[in-house]
PDB file of C-alpha atoms in Angstrom:
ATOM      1  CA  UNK A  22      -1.336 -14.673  13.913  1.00 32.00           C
ATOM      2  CA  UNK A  23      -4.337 -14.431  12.145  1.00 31.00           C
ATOM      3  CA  UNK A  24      -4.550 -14.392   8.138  1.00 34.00           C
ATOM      4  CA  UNK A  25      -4.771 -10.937   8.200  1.00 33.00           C
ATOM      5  CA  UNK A  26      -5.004  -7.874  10.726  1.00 35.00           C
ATOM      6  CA  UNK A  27      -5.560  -4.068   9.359  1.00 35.00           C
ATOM      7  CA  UNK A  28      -3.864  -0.929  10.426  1.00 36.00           C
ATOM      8  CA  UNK A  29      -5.958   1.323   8.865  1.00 34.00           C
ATOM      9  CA  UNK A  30      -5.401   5.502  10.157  1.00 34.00           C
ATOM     10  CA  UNK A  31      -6.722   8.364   8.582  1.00 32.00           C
ATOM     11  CA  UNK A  32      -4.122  11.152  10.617  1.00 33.00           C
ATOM     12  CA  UNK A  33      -0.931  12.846  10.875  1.00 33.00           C
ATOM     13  CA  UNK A  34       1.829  10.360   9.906  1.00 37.00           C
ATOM     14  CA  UNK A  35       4.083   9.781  13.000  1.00 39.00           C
ATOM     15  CA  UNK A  36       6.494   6.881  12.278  1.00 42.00           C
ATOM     16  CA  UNK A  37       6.774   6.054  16.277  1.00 41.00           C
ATOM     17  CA  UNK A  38       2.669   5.874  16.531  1.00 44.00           C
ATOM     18  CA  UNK A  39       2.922   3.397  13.541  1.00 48.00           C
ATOM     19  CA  UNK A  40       5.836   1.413  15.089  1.00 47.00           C
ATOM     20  CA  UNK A  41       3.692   0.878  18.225  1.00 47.00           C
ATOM     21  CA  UNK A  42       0.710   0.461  16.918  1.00 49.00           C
ATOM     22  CA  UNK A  43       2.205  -2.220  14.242  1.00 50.00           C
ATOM     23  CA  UNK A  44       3.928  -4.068  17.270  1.00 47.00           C
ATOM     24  CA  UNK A  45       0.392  -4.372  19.251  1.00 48.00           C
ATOM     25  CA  UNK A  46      -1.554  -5.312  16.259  1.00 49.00           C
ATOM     26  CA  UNK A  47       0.718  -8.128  15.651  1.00 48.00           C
ATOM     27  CA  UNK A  48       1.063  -9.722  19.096  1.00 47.00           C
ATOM     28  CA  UNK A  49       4.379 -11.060  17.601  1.00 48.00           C
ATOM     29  CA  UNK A  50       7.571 -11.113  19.497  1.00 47.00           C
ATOM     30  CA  UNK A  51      10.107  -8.906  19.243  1.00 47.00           C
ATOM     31  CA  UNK A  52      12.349 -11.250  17.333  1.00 45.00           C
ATOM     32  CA  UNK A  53      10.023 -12.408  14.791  1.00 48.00           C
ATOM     33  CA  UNK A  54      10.848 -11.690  10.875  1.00 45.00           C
ATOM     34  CA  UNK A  55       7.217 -10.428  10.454  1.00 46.00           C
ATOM     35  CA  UNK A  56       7.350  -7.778  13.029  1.00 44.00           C
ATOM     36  CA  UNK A  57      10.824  -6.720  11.555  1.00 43.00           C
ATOM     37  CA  UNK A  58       9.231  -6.472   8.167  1.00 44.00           C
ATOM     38  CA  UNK A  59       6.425  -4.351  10.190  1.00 44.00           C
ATOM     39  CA  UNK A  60       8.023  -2.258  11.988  1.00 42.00           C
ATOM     40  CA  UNK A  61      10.386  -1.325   9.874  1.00 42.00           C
ATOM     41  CA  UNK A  62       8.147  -0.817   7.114  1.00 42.00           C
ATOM     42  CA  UNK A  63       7.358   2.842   7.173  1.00 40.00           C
ATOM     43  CA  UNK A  64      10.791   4.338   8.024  1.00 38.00           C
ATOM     44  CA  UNK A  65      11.653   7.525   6.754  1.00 35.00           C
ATOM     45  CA  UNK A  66       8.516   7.925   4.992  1.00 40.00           C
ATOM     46  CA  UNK A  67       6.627  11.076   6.265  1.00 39.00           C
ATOM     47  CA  UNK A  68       4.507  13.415   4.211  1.00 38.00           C
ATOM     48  CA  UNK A  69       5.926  16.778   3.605  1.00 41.00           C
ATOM     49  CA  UNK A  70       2.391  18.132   4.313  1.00 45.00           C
ATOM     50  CA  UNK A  71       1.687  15.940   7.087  1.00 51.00           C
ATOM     51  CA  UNK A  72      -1.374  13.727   5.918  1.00 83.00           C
ATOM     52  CA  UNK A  73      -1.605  10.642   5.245  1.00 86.00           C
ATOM     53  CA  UNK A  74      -3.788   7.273   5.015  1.00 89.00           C
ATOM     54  CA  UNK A  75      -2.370   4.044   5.824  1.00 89.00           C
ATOM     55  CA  UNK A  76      -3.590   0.656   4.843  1.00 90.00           C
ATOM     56  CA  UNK A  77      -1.601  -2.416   6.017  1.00 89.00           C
ATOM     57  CA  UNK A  78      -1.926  -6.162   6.953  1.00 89.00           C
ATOM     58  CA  UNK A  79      -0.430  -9.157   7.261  1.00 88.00           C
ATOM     59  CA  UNK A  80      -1.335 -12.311   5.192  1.00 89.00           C
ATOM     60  CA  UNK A  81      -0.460 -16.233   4.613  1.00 89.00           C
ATOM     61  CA  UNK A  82      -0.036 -15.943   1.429  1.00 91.00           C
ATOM     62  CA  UNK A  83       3.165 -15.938  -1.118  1.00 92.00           C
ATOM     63  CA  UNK A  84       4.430 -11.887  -1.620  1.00 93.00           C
ATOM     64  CA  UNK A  85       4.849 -12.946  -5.377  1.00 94.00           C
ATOM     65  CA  UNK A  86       1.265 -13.956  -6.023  1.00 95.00           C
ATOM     66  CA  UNK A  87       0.037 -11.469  -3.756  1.00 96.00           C
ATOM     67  CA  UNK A  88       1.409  -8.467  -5.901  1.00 97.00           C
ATOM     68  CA  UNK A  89       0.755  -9.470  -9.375  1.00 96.00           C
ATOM     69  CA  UNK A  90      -2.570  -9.428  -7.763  1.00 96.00           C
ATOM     70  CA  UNK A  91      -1.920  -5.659  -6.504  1.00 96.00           C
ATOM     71  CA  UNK A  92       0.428  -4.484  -9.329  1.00 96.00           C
ATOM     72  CA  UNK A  93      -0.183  -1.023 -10.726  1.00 95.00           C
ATOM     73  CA  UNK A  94      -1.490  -2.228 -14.050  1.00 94.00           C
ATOM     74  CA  UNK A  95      -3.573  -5.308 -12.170  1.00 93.00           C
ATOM     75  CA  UNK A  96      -6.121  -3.154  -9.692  1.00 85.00           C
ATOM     76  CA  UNK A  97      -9.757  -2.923 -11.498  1.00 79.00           C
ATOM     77  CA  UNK A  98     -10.873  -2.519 -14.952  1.00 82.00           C
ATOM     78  CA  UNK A  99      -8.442   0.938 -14.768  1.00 87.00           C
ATOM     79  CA  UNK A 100      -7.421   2.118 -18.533  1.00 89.00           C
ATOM     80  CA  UNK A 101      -2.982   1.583 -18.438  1.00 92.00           C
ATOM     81  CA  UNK A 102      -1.272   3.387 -20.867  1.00 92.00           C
ATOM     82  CA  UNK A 103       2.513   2.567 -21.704  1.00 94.00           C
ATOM     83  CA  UNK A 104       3.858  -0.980 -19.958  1.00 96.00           C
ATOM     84  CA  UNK A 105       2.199  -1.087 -16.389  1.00 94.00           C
ATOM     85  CA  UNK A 106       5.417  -2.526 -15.378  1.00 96.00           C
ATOM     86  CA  UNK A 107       7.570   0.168 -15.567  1.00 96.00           C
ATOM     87  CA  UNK A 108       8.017   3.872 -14.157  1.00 96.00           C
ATOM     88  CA  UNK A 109       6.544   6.578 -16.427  1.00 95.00           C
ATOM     89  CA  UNK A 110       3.095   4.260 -16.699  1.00 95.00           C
ATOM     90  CA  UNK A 111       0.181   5.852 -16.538  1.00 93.00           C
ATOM     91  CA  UNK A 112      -3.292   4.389 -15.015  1.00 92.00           C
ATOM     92  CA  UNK A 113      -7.087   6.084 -15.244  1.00 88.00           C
ATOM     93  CA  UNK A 114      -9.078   4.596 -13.121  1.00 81.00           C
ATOM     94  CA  UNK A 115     -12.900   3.792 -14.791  1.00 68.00           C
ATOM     95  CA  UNK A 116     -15.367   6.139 -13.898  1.00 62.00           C
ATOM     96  CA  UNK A 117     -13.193   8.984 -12.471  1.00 62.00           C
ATOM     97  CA  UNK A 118     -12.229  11.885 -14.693  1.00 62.00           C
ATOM     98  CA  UNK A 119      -8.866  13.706 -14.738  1.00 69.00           C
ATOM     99  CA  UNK A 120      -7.310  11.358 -12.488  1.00 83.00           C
ATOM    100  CA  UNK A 121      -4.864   9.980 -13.705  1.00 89.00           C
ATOM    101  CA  UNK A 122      -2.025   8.109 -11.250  1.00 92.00           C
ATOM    102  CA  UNK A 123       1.522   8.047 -12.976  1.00 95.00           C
ATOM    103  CA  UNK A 124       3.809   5.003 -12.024  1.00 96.00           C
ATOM    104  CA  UNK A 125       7.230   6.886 -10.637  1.00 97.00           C
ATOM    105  CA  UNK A 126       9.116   4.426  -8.667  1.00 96.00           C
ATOM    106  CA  UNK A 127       9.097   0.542  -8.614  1.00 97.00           C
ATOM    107  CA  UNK A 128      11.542  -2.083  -6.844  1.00 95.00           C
ATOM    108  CA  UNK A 129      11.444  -5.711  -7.105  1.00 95.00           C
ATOM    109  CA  UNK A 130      13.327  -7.823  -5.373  1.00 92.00           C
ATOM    110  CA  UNK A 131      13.103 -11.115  -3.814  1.00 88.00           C
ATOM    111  CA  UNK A 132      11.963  -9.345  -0.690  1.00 88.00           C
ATOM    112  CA  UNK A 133      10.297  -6.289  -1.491  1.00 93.00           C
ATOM    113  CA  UNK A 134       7.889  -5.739  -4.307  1.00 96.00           C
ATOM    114  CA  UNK A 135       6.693  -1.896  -4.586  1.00 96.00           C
ATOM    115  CA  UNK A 136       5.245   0.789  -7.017  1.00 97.00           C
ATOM    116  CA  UNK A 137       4.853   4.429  -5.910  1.00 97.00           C
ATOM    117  CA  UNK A 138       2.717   6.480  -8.468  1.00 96.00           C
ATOM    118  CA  UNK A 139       1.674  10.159  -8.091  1.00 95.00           C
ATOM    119  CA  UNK A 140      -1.486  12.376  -9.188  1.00 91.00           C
ATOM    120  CA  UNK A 141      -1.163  14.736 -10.832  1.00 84.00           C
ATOM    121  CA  UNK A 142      -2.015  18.334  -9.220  1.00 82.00           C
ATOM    122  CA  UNK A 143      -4.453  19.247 -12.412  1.00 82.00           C
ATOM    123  CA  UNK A 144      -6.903  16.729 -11.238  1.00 84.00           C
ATOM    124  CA  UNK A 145     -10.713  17.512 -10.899  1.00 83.00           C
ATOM    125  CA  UNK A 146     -10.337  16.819  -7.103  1.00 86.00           C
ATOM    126  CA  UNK A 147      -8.515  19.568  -6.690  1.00 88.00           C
ATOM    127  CA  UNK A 148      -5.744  17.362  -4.827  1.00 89.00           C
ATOM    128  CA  UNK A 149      -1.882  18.747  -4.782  1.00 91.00           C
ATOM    129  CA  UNK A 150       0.951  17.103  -3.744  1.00 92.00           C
ATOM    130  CA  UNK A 151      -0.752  13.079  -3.904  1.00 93.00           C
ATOM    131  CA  UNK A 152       2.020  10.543  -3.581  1.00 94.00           C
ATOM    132  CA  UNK A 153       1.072   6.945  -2.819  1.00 95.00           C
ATOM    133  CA  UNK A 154       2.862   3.390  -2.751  1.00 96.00           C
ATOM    134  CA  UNK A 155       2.237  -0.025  -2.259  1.00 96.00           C
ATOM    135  CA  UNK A 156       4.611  -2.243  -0.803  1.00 96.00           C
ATOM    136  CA  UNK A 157       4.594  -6.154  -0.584  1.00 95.00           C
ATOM    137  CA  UNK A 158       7.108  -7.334   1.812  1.00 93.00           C
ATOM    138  CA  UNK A 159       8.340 -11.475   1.849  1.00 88.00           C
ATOM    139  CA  UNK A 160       8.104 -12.807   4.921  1.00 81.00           C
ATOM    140  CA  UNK A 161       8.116 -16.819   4.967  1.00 64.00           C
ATOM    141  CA  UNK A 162       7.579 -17.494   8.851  1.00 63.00           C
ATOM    142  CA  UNK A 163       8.843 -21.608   9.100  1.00 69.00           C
ATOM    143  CA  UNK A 164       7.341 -23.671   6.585  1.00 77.00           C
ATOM    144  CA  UNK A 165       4.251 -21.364   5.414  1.00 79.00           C
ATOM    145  CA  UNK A 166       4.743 -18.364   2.735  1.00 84.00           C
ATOM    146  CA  UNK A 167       3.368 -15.136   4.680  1.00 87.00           C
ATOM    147  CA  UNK A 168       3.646 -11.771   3.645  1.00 90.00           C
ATOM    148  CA  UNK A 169       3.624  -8.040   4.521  1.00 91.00           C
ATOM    149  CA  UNK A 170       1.083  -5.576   2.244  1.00 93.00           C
ATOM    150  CA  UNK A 171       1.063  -1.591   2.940  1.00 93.00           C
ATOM    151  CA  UNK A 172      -0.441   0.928   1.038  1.00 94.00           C
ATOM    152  CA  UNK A 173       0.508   4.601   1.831  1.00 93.00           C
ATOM    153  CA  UNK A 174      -0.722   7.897   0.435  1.00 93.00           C
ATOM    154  CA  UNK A 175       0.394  11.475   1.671  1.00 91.00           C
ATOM    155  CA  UNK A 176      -0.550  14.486   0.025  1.00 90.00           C
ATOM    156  CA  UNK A 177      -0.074  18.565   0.737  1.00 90.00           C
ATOM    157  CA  UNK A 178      -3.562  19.721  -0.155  1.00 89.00           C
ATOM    158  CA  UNK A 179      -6.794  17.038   0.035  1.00 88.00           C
ATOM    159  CA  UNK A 180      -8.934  19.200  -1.945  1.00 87.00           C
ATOM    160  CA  UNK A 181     -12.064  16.502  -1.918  1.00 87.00           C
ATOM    161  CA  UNK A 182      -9.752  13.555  -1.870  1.00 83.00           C
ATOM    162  CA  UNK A 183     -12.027  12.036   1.398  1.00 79.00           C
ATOM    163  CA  UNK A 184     -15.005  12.013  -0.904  1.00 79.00           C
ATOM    164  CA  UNK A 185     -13.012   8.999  -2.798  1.00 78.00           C
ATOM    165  CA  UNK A 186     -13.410   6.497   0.183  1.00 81.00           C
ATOM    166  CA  UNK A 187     -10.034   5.546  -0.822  1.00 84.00           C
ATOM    167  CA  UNK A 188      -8.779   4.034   2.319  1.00 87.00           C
ATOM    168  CA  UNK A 189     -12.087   1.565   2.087  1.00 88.00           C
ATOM    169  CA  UNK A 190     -11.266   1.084  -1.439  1.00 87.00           C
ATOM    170  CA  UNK A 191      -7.705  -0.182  -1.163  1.00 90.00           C
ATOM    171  CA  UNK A 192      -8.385  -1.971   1.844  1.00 90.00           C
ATOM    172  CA  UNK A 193     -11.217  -3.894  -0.219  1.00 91.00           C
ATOM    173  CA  UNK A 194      -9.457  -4.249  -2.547  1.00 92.00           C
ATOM    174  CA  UNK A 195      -6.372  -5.988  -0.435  1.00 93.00           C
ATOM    175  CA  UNK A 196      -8.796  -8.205   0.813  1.00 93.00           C
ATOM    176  CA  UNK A 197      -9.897  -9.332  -2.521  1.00 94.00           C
ATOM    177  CA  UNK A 198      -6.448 -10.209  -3.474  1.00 95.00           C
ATOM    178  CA  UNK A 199      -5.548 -12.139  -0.154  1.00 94.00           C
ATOM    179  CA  UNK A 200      -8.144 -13.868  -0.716  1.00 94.00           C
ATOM    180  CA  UNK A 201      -8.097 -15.096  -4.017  1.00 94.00           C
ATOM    181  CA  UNK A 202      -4.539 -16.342  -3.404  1.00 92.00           C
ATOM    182  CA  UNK A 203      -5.704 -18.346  -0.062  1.00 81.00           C
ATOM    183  CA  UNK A 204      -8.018 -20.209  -2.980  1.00 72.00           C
TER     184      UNK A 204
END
């Protein structure tokens, strides 16, 4: 498997089209931890107004370091209010006005580190209904430390969310992390 393959759909969230597409990405076997972790991923998790964007890959790199690199109060030069390690955080990312993402759930465990945050719907976007999360699955595959990264957003009403490029953004900016723990 290479160091990292993207998902990356901008469409109707339809957990079997994910599960398929996951499996084929991967060109893992059925059996494999990673394609567990993959597969099983997204389960459950549907948007109530049926959009989403996805952003996921798989990486060689240790889940731990990965997310400090990805935690909610660690992406960009964002302003954090309250401790950005616990729900009821707040985040405003630079240059963007009335945006700001609140921290609402968070698990971590030794196999799953996650945040989910929302926007809220009095945002100059005009966005209702955002919800997003990022997830950071373990997955040590035999001797090397390899990991599972998804970042999901749904919303009910986009107002001009797609001017935000924020699939390209995230995806950058999962890059950026992978790679400065490969170093």
């Amino acid at each position: 498997m290479a160091d990292a393959k993207t998902l990356y759909l901008q469409r109707h969230c339809i957990p079997e089209l994910i599960d398929g597409l996951i499996m084929k990405l991967m060109d893992e076997e059925p059996g494999d931890p990673r394609t567990f972790l993959a597969r099983n991923l997204l389960a459950g998790e549907k948007s109530s107004g049926g959009n989403c964007y996805c952003v996921q890959m798989c990486a060689d790199v240790e889940a731990e370091r990965l997310f400090a690199k990805l935690d909610f109060d660690a992406i960009g030069d964002a302003k954090i209010t309250g401790d950005g390690k616990t729900i009821g955080s707040l985040r405003d990312p630079i240059g963007t006005t009335n945006l700001t993402e609140k921290q609402i759930g968070r698990n971590i465990t030794e196999y799953e580190r996650s945040y989910k945050y929302s926007l809220g719907d009095t945002n100059s976007l005009g966005v209702k209904g955002f919800v997003a999360s990022m997830k950071v699955l373990n997955s040590t595959h035999g001797n090397t430390p390899s990991c599972f990264v998804s970042w999901t957003a749904s919303w009910d009403q986009p107002g001009e969310l797609a001017s935000l490029s924020l699939p390209e953004f995230v995806r950058n900016t999962i890059e950026a992390a992978i790679a400065s723990c490969s170093n």
